[in-house]
């Protein structure tokens, strides 16, 4: 009996093999096994033989949509400014997409970073990805040599120990609070749709912070962010960050200093999160790649909460709906405005 | 940079005003001689829709103890919808700043029309009072050196 | 008419025709007409009887249905009018006589003395502060006081004080006071000022004298004048206004307390032949009462103000009015269908008791804190006299007579009218007519376009790119306005120390002509390349100083102002030290800003001088002929194979004029006009370009180049055959018709009509329902007129009107009165109790509940006529997409601004007219088409049109092509270039608001001279040393 993920892996391989062999796609973005336990790495299959290297397991935490625009671009002929767009159809790219990744692809399509016609989306309903950090904590930070994944448990072995973990216990926080695990757009669907998940407190982590006093919040963030080394791994892992010159690297204008001093660090994280407002799908890549474990997802999650509460919008749920910051409703809430007495909105 | 212990501390407040309503309202306050505290420095912009989160944060970073952003009432925007797009950006930024522990009252938003001179003076008084109570800004301020 | 193809030459040779126009009345209508004319090549004399322009609109607090602040939207137009090179503003003036013929009139205008030299007055207000004579303030409807020397209102244009000769102590007893002369810092008072007479040579005249609110003091039942807490709506408008007598705090007159319960009584002085002598409906009162109720509730401290409106018929017949009414009702404004018997005192505390009869006839009483009389509009006595001087006829209601097919033409050739002087109407309708009147006034003068106008010439500009900044700072004392608070000398010395400043000087009045001349010389002599003026507000004075820079050969964008008066000395009068420090800061920032400013080009766009008009109904044809007559080539495109549109189905206008004769001559004119290229059976396939230079491709492959576009595609009508709610046997019984179908029987002179014994009309079929919430505006009048026609054919016919509210607005009310006099029976129904229509053996049976007798009524008509809704066309969506214009939720096209830009789209160079905008009758359609043509003429009359200089600019290296900028741009000025996949700004369309800049995450788009780096530099400079 193979596990769910093994069955998915088989199907991914056969679909990728078919797409590559028929030439329908020129490349296929998936994962291959990593060299360490619990590790996988993004992998671009370009030949049909490559398809057999593709894997699917609970550690596929990086959002593959991040690689899509650049890969698509790599198949376009080089062009100087002013050159006409290339004629004829350009090669397509296949990509795996869970719920949140597919929503990121929707945002990328809406923001002209991805041409829907050039992507073959292989949807995979997400069962939630596992946090390697949580696993390590669960085994008391001991050295892990193997991890065997079953449908509902993980068997962790190391020097002198063997421990079985309940899989859900070590699933990432963003996945635990995810309500849309199914891809919203796809061309091929692998596995059974999970359906909308009922989550009691989607924003429990945000609420928890909100319940702290102002002082506590400031101190908590200042402390949590103090270990930031400004490596920008979070930014690099984010499929929403595609500016040619990131604001942190820009000197004209220089909105944020480059040091790890408190103001610079805080401003970096606030602005990075703010840039994702109304666009973030809470895929968790930023936090997953952070070498020092900064909880920067809290900022985007807070924005997601506000966007949902105030504008009834969730990033990437539909191709037709405008992004929340590119539209408005005359009756948008404005209780924060000093001169407005009532919470109720604005088109007087 | 002053400390709270300084008795003579006066807050420094930067205001971003749209040209057509709030800046005009500020002028009308003058024409009508409504007095308000001299703690405010106005930057005149075409529209509140020109105000970005970056600009507000930069004001704090530069050492402003308070920030006021003021535009036309919704529906009155000279550029049709600038303040309506801005309202969403401001609402999200306002909440996010409070979330990370920036004191409510550091960053303020208002709608003041060209005929609301007294309201403009009231808004400045209200913001100045609030910022005075909060004391000098220390969070998100760039420390030199 | 068809023989004379090009009519532009028919007013005589070029040399004889004047290129000037006289506009009488400086309200919104007169101002709009003046601006349209002056912008399209005519010189305008604008005559205003009071000390400032602005008219009734300047007194309003908010405007319906958008609740826009009236002053906010009006002021920019007034300022533009006040400083227009080709508008000669004559305030305190009146027309004395008008002689001559169209093309060459001679007008005598008398200008009364202001006693204040407008060249010297700096509007500091010191005079009014010291003036000992208090006078009732007519601007505040007598609720507040002003001084004998006064500014009409804070945003007045011109912003100059005037002395009220009637009340001034000195003028009445010379030598007695003279306080203003003593304190005036600029020596502007001139007690010897005398009236002057201007002899004006003009080609045409526009009358826009406006209205006067009905004075209810002669209506005893209202209690007005006896009971202090009975106020008129205009008085209440001032009570609500933040610049009014109680600063917008809403205080009732008797005790200054905030009212908790207010009643609005409708139709005071309107629809009342017995008591008020005004039979007409004033059109605007229902809406303004709802607006006041809504705004009053917002103003009330507790937020639970009890607001009741007592009305006969709710007339919310305009665009978005019905929705506004519904919203007000759902938010808690109470509406009582009632007739007011009287307003009585109640108790000791000046409260009021309203005695009224409900719809059922029962007498009821209710107490209120305040009663607002929704007074009607009437023709002012001065306007009646003015009409006599201008030689134009008045109708029985004393309004200026017009013709339904020439809605802005008076009885005298070459004299036109707009606004409420022709019939009570709201602001958008007045603005539309103003543009229409401008079009008509200009059309007969087309050969003399640009003949009388002035054009400013400037010396070549110095190239400053290679020079280090040489900044001059001019610090104004403004008499003592600044200097009495701010230490101007210290400030001037400080300015000298700032980087880049080579000169700083202090002036008594920087804006006085001698200082301006001296500044120009100093710029040249000292080789200044950037200037800062520290004085008052840039909103009023920036253009003046920028002009000075241009005269001195410096680009006008190398200029900044530090507002050390309005935003410093005047608001920190008791803190001179802090004010001085603030002045230094403001100057430091201005200097830093000007250092970073770049010279900007004075952008302009070349204009292709031809028009595309889409839709050949009455609106499209009128617009096409209006442009073609001025010599502009027009392509008129009609989707169908023949032209005429809806009008082909109309029998007569409500005034009784046959439509078909008019239509035939209009069609003839269109078909034979040498400047009109009529294309039938084609539609638009694609559009590119922008104002001045559009390229449109038609379905037949034709490619058109044109400078402007007018959309006049009309509307459809609702057919109640497939809708179960309107199960009225339409399409099933041969005797059930729509209004237009009955009109066709009239046109065909169907003899069977006179044999009909009973006709029932059902109103609002498909209108004012949730799926189509708007009122179709035209049907009440149309149906009643048809009923009257049926009565003409058979006086014995029984006619029943089943209606929800009768909306015979304006003078259409006359038809309603006539119908009732002729025995036509009106039965009201509401949405909950729709009339039921059944059929028995081919006979129609209509049952309806009569609310007055509270019983079911059964009718057996021979003919049933349905007043069906006007419905927007579905295919307008394609057109809207091509032209990037917006469509409202109800399917009608959305104009740039509902009040003040009723025929423009937000995108420049595209205009709209007719039913695609909103349902409207023939006369309003024609006026709107003329208005659209007027707006289009402004573009077409110029070789190049000016464009914004402070525009957005894209850095393609930083741009990701994500298109946030294109989404937030209200003007469609930003788009993603297909080839580069980067954003590009169309400078001709950009208004420089900066929404795109704030929206861009990548800092890839910036605003010239207002970029992020410049704003950051300003911030840094502010915080430095502060």
PDB file of C-alpha atoms in Angstrom, chain C residues 234-420:
ATOM      1  CA  UNK C 234     -31.970  78.501   1.917  1.00  0.00           C
ATOM      2  CA  UNK C 235     -31.658  79.715   5.505  1.00  0.00           C
ATOM      3  CA  UNK C 236     -31.260  76.128   6.624  1.00  0.00           C
ATOM      4  CA  UNK C 237     -28.590  75.658   3.961  1.00  0.00           C
ATOM      5  CA  UNK C 238     -26.613  78.443   5.654  1.00  0.00           C
ATOM      6  CA  UNK C 239     -27.241  76.894   9.079  1.00  0.00           C
ATOM      7  CA  UNK C 240     -25.708  73.678   7.827  1.00  0.00           C
ATOM      8  CA  UNK C 241     -22.765  75.322   6.118  1.00  0.00           C
ATOM      9  CA  UNK C 242     -19.441  75.247   7.961  1.00  0.00           C
ATOM     10  CA  UNK C 243     -18.872  78.801   6.726  1.00  0.00           C
ATOM     11  CA  UNK C 244     -22.397  79.855   7.721  1.00  0.00           C
ATOM     12  CA  UNK C 245     -23.568  81.896  10.705  1.00  0.00           C
ATOM     13  CA  UNK C 246     -23.199  79.040  13.214  1.00  0.00           C
ATOM     14  CA  UNK C 247     -20.167  77.344  11.655  1.00  0.00           C
ATOM     15  CA  UNK C 248     -22.199  74.344  10.649  1.00  0.00           C
ATOM     16  CA  UNK C 249     -23.271  73.544  14.199  1.00  0.00           C
ATOM     17  CA  UNK C 250     -26.966  73.573  13.299  1.00  0.00           C
ATOM     18  CA  UNK C 251     -28.524  75.897  15.834  1.00  0.00           C
ATOM     19  CA  UNK C 252     -32.160  76.894  15.756  1.00  0.00           C
ATOM     20  CA  UNK C 253     -32.842  80.629  15.665  1.00  0.00           C
ATOM     21  CA  UNK C 254     -34.882  81.007  18.867  1.00  0.00           C
ATOM     22  CA  UNK C 255     -32.391  79.683  21.408  1.00  0.00           C
ATOM     23  CA  UNK C 256     -29.303  78.437  19.561  1.00  0.00           C
ATOM     24  CA  UNK C 257     -30.049  74.884  20.611  1.00  0.00           C
ATOM     25  CA  UNK C 258     -29.487  71.984  18.298  1.00  0.00           C
ATOM     26  CA  UNK C 259     -32.853  70.795  16.967  1.00  0.00           C
ATOM     27  CA  UNK C 260     -33.658  67.162  17.648  1.00  0.00           C
ATOM     28  CA  UNK C 261     -36.729  66.955  15.468  1.00  0.00           C
ATOM     29  CA  UNK C 262     -37.093  68.764  12.157  1.00  0.00           C
ATOM     30  CA  UNK C 263     -39.908  68.869   9.621  1.00  0.00           C
ATOM     31  CA  UNK C 264     -39.509  69.833   5.985  1.00  0.00           C
ATOM     32  CA  UNK C 265     -42.666  71.147   4.339  1.00  0.00           C
ATOM     33  CA  UNK C 266     -42.589  70.727   0.586  1.00  0.00           C
ATOM     34  CA  UNK C 267     -44.102  72.835  -2.193  1.00  0.00           C
ATOM     35  CA  UNK C 268     -44.028  76.126  -0.298  1.00  0.00           C
ATOM     36  CA  UNK C 269     -44.618  78.587  -3.111  1.00  0.00           C
ATOM     37  CA  UNK C 270     -44.796  75.876  -5.751  1.00  0.00           C
ATOM     38  CA  UNK C 271     -47.702  73.883  -7.223  1.00  0.00           C
ATOM     39  CA  UNK C 272     -49.976  76.279  -5.456  1.00  0.00           C
ATOM     40  CA  UNK C 273     -52.251  78.443  -7.568  1.00  0.00           C
ATOM     41  CA  UNK C 274     -54.471  79.522  -4.713  1.00  0.00           C
ATOM     42  CA  UNK C 275     -52.030  80.894  -2.199  1.00  0.00           C
ATOM     43  CA  UNK C 276     -48.725  81.448  -3.913  1.00  0.00           C
ATOM     44  CA  UNK C 277     -49.620  82.248  -7.489  1.00  0.00           C
ATOM     45  CA  UNK C 278     -47.014  79.793  -8.691  1.00  0.00           C
ATOM     46  CA  UNK C 279     -48.595  76.852 -10.398  1.00  0.00           C
ATOM     47  CA  UNK C 280     -45.331  75.351 -11.515  1.00  0.00           C
ATOM     48  CA  UNK C 281     -43.232  72.779  -9.684  1.00  0.00           C
ATOM     49  CA  UNK C 282     -39.819  74.069  -8.662  1.00  0.00           C
ATOM     50  CA  UNK C 283     -38.166  70.769  -9.595  1.00  0.00           C
ATOM     51  CA  UNK C 284     -35.370  70.834  -7.057  1.00  0.00           C
ATOM     52  CA  UNK C 285     -37.081  71.037  -3.673  1.00  0.00           C
ATOM     53  CA  UNK C 286     -37.811  67.344  -3.122  1.00  0.00           C
ATOM     54  CA  UNK C 287     -34.175  66.508  -3.657  1.00  0.00           C
ATOM     55  CA  UNK C 288     -32.723  69.344  -1.637  1.00  0.00           C
ATOM     56  CA  UNK C 289     -35.079  68.558   1.242  1.00  0.00           C
ATOM     57  CA  UNK C 290     -33.927  64.931   1.263  1.00  0.00           C
ATOM     58  CA  UNK C 291     -30.332  66.106   1.084  1.00  0.00           C
ATOM     59  CA  UNK C 292     -30.832  68.516   3.959  1.00  0.00           C
ATOM     60  CA  UNK C 293     -32.483  65.792   6.019  1.00  0.00           C
ATOM     61  CA  UNK C 294     -29.593  63.416   5.353  1.00  0.00           C
ATOM     62  CA  UNK C 295     -26.924  66.037   6.046  1.00  0.00           C
ATOM     63  CA  UNK C 296     -28.736  67.333   9.139  1.00  0.00           C
ATOM     64  CA  UNK C 297     -28.759  63.812  10.517  1.00  0.00           C
ATOM     65  CA  UNK C 298     -25.027  63.595   9.894  1.00  0.00           C
ATOM     66  CA  UNK C 299     -24.510  66.951  11.582  1.00  0.00           C
ATOM     67  CA  UNK C 300     -26.541  66.137  14.658  1.00  0.00           C
ATOM     68  CA  UNK C 301     -24.393  65.506  17.697  1.00  0.00           C
ATOM     69  CA  UNK C 302     -26.345  62.487  18.827  1.00  0.00           C
ATOM     70  CA  UNK C 303     -26.813  61.175  15.305  1.00  0.00           C
ATOM     71  CA  UNK C 304     -30.458  60.371  15.970  1.00  0.00           C
ATOM     72  CA  UNK C 305     -32.085  63.486  14.574  1.00  0.00           C
ATOM     73  CA  UNK C 306     -35.732  62.882  13.793  1.00  0.00           C
ATOM     74  CA  UNK C 307     -36.224  64.134  10.233  1.00  0.00           C
ATOM     75  CA  UNK C 308     -39.640  64.192   8.564  1.00  0.00           C
ATOM     76  CA  UNK C 309     -40.484  65.342   5.074  1.00  0.00           C
ATOM     77  CA  UNK C 310     -44.109  66.256   4.316  1.00  0.00           C
ATOM     78  CA  UNK C 311     -44.791  66.060   0.603  1.00  0.00           C
ATOM     79  CA  UNK C 312     -47.507  65.641  -2.020  1.00  0.00           C
ATOM     80  CA  UNK C 313     -45.602  63.772  -4.734  1.00  0.00           C
ATOM     81  CA  UNK C 314     -42.004  62.782  -4.283  1.00  0.00           C
ATOM     82  CA  UNK C 315     -40.226  64.156  -7.334  1.00  0.00           C
ATOM     83  CA  UNK C 316     -36.884  62.431  -7.539  1.00  0.00           C
ATOM     84  CA  UNK C 317     -36.761  62.267 -11.293  1.00  0.00           C
ATOM     85  CA  UNK C 318     -33.069  62.922 -11.954  1.00  0.00           C
ATOM     86  CA  UNK C 319     -30.032  60.750 -12.298  1.00  0.00           C
ATOM     87  CA  UNK C 320     -29.420  58.827  -9.085  1.00  0.00           C
ATOM     88  CA  UNK C 321     -32.174  60.781  -7.314  1.00  0.00           C
ATOM     89  CA  UNK C 322     -34.512  57.858  -6.744  1.00  0.00           C
ATOM     90  CA  UNK C 323     -31.657  55.827  -5.257  1.00  0.00           C
ATOM     91  CA  UNK C 324     -30.855  58.765  -2.998  1.00  0.00           C
ATOM     92  CA  UNK C 325     -34.490  58.908  -1.870  1.00  0.00           C
ATOM     93  CA  UNK C 326     -34.565  55.190  -1.172  1.00  0.00           C
ATOM     94  CA  UNK C 327     -31.321  55.378   0.769  1.00  0.00           C
ATOM     95  CA  UNK C 328     -32.562  58.286   2.866  1.00  0.00           C
ATOM     96  CA  UNK C 329     -35.743  56.382   3.676  1.00  0.00           C
ATOM     97  CA  UNK C 330     -33.832  53.269   4.625  1.00  0.00           C
ATOM     98  CA  UNK C 331     -31.512  55.310   6.825  1.00  0.00           C
ATOM     99  CA  UNK C 332     -34.461  56.657   8.780  1.00  0.00           C
ATOM    100  CA  UNK C 333     -35.634  59.883   7.159  1.00  0.00           C
ATOM    101  CA  UNK C 334     -39.412  59.825   7.492  1.00  0.00           C
ATOM    102  CA  UNK C 335     -41.624  60.622   4.524  1.00  0.00           C
ATOM    103  CA  UNK C 336     -45.244  61.666   5.008  1.00  0.00           C
ATOM    104  CA  UNK C 337     -47.577  62.007   2.057  1.00  0.00           C
ATOM    105  CA  UNK C 338     -49.650  64.896   3.321  1.00  0.00           C
ATOM    106  CA  UNK C 339     -51.108  68.318   2.819  1.00  0.00           C
ATOM    107  CA  UNK C 340     -50.068  70.947   5.311  1.00  0.00           C
ATOM    108  CA  UNK C 341     -52.848  72.858   6.934  1.00  0.00           C
ATOM    109  CA  UNK C 342     -50.803  75.138   9.162  1.00  0.00           C
ATOM    110  CA  UNK C 343     -47.774  75.523  11.408  1.00  0.00           C
ATOM    111  CA  UNK C 344     -48.696  76.582  14.932  1.00  0.00           C
ATOM    112  CA  UNK C 345     -46.733  77.380  18.071  1.00  0.00           C
ATOM    113  CA  UNK C 346     -46.530  74.535  20.543  1.00  0.00           C
ATOM    114  CA  UNK C 347     -45.907  75.139  24.208  1.00  0.00           C
ATOM    115  CA  UNK C 348     -43.578  77.677  25.787  1.00  0.00           C
ATOM    116  CA  UNK C 349     -40.259  76.790  24.253  1.00  0.00           C
ATOM    117  CA  UNK C 350     -40.828  78.002  20.684  1.00  0.00           C
ATOM    118  CA  UNK C 351     -41.498  74.496  19.445  1.00  0.00           C
ATOM    119  CA  UNK C 352     -43.851  74.073  16.550  1.00  0.00           C
ATOM    120  CA  UNK C 353     -46.961  72.047  15.865  1.00  0.00           C
ATOM    121  CA  UNK C 354     -47.617  70.982  12.286  1.00  0.00           C
ATOM    122  CA  UNK C 355     -51.247  70.412  11.432  1.00  0.00           C
ATOM    123  CA  UNK C 356     -51.662  68.309   8.320  1.00  0.00           C
ATOM    124  CA  UNK C 357     -54.048  66.056   6.448  1.00  0.00           C
ATOM    125  CA  UNK C 358     -52.842  62.576   5.636  1.00  0.00           C
ATOM    126  CA  UNK C 359     -53.591  60.854   2.366  1.00  0.00           C
ATOM    127  CA  UNK C 360     -56.751  59.439   3.926  1.00  0.00           C
ATOM    128  CA  UNK C 361     -57.950  62.958   4.636  1.00  0.00           C
ATOM    129  CA  UNK C 362     -57.644  62.634   8.397  1.00  0.00           C
ATOM    130  CA  UNK C 363     -56.243  65.651  10.255  1.00  0.00           C
ATOM    131  CA  UNK C 364     -53.149  64.946  12.323  1.00  0.00           C
ATOM    132  CA  UNK C 365     -50.757  66.943  14.501  1.00  0.00           C
ATOM    133  CA  UNK C 366     -47.076  66.512  15.158  1.00  0.00           C
ATOM    134  CA  UNK C 367     -44.605  68.645  17.134  1.00  0.00           C
ATOM    135  CA  UNK C 368     -41.155  69.713  15.938  1.00  0.00           C
ATOM    136  CA  UNK C 369     -38.205  71.790  17.174  1.00  0.00           C
ATOM    137  CA  UNK C 370     -37.648  73.334  13.785  1.00  0.00           C
ATOM    138  CA  UNK C 371     -39.643  73.571  10.574  1.00  0.00           C
ATOM    139  CA  UNK C 372     -37.890  74.053   7.252  1.00  0.00           C
ATOM    140  CA  UNK C 373     -39.977  75.429   4.407  1.00  0.00           C
ATOM    141  CA  UNK C 374     -38.916  73.932   1.104  1.00  0.00           C
ATOM    142  CA  UNK C 375     -39.452  77.139  -0.780  1.00  0.00           C
ATOM    143  CA  UNK C 376     -39.682  77.175  -4.524  1.00  0.00           C
ATOM    144  CA  UNK C 377     -37.675  79.075  -7.084  1.00  0.00           C
ATOM    145  CA  UNK C 378     -39.011  82.201  -8.732  1.00  0.00           C
ATOM    146  CA  UNK C 379     -37.860  84.817 -11.151  1.00  0.00           C
ATOM    147  CA  UNK C 380     -36.255  87.742  -9.279  1.00  0.00           C
ATOM    148  CA  UNK C 381     -37.723  91.179  -9.899  1.00  0.00           C
ATOM    149  CA  UNK C 382     -34.350  92.413 -11.193  1.00  0.00           C
ATOM    150  CA  UNK C 383     -34.311  89.602 -13.723  1.00  0.00           C
ATOM    151  CA  UNK C 384     -37.778  90.539 -14.916  1.00  0.00           C
ATOM    152  CA  UNK C 385     -36.524  94.082 -15.454  1.00  0.00           C
ATOM    153  CA  UNK C 386     -33.388  92.746 -17.078  1.00  0.00           C
ATOM    154  CA  UNK C 387     -35.472  90.712 -19.517  1.00  0.00           C
ATOM    155  CA  UNK C 388     -37.298  93.873 -20.493  1.00  0.00           C
ATOM    156  CA  UNK C 389     -34.010  95.718 -21.072  1.00  0.00           C
ATOM    157  CA  UNK C 390     -32.716  92.834 -23.157  1.00  0.00           C
ATOM    158  CA  UNK C 391     -35.981  92.700 -25.059  1.00  0.00           C
ATOM    159  CA  UNK C 392     -36.843  89.080 -24.408  1.00  0.00           C
ATOM    160  CA  UNK C 393     -40.343  87.791 -23.712  1.00  0.00           C
ATOM    161  CA  UNK C 394     -41.485  86.215 -20.471  1.00  0.00           C
ATOM    162  CA  UNK C 395     -44.159  83.577 -20.040  1.00  0.00           C
ATOM    163  CA  UNK C 396     -47.082  83.645 -17.637  1.00  0.00           C
ATOM    164  CA  UNK C 397     -44.832  82.394 -14.836  1.00  0.00           C
ATOM    165  CA  UNK C 398     -42.397  85.252 -15.613  1.00  0.00           C
ATOM    166  CA  UNK C 399     -39.722  82.891 -16.884  1.00  0.00           C
ATOM    167  CA  UNK C 400     -37.888  83.651 -20.096  1.00  0.00           C
ATOM    168  CA  UNK C 401     -39.676  82.055 -23.063  1.00  0.00           C
ATOM    169  CA  UNK C 402     -37.793  79.403 -25.022  1.00  0.00           C
ATOM    170  CA  UNK C 403     -38.699  76.919 -27.737  1.00  0.00           C
ATOM    171  CA  UNK C 404     -38.620  73.164 -27.083  1.00  0.00           C
ATOM    172  CA  UNK C 405     -36.525  72.661 -30.200  1.00  0.00           C
ATOM    173  CA  UNK C 406     -34.296  75.630 -29.397  1.00  0.00           C
ATOM    174  CA  UNK C 407     -34.134  75.240 -25.629  1.00  0.00           C
ATOM    175  CA  UNK C 408     -31.660  78.053 -24.997  1.00  0.00           C
ATOM    176  CA  UNK C 409     -32.925  80.572 -27.522  1.00  0.00           C
ATOM    177  CA  UNK C 410     -35.099  83.479 -26.414  1.00  0.00           C
ATOM    178  CA  UNK C 411     -37.641  85.473 -28.364  1.00  0.00           C
ATOM    179  CA  UNK C 412     -34.873  87.834 -29.487  1.00  0.00           C
ATOM    180  CA  UNK C 413     -32.392  86.643 -32.075  1.00  0.00           C
ATOM    181  CA  UNK C 414     -28.869  86.467 -30.766  1.00  0.00           C
ATOM    182  CA  UNK C 415     -29.964  86.497 -27.126  1.00  0.00           C
ATOM    183  CA  UNK C 416     -29.796  83.175 -25.298  1.00  0.00           C
ATOM    184  CA  UNK C 417     -30.733  81.983 -21.858  1.00  0.00           C
ATOM    185  CA  UNK C 418     -29.565  79.315 -19.454  1.00  0.00           C
ATOM    186  CA  UNK C 419     -30.276  78.207 -15.915  1.00  0.00           C
ATOM    187  CA  UNK C 420     -33.280  78.736 -13.700  1.00  0.00           C
TER     188      UNK C 420
END
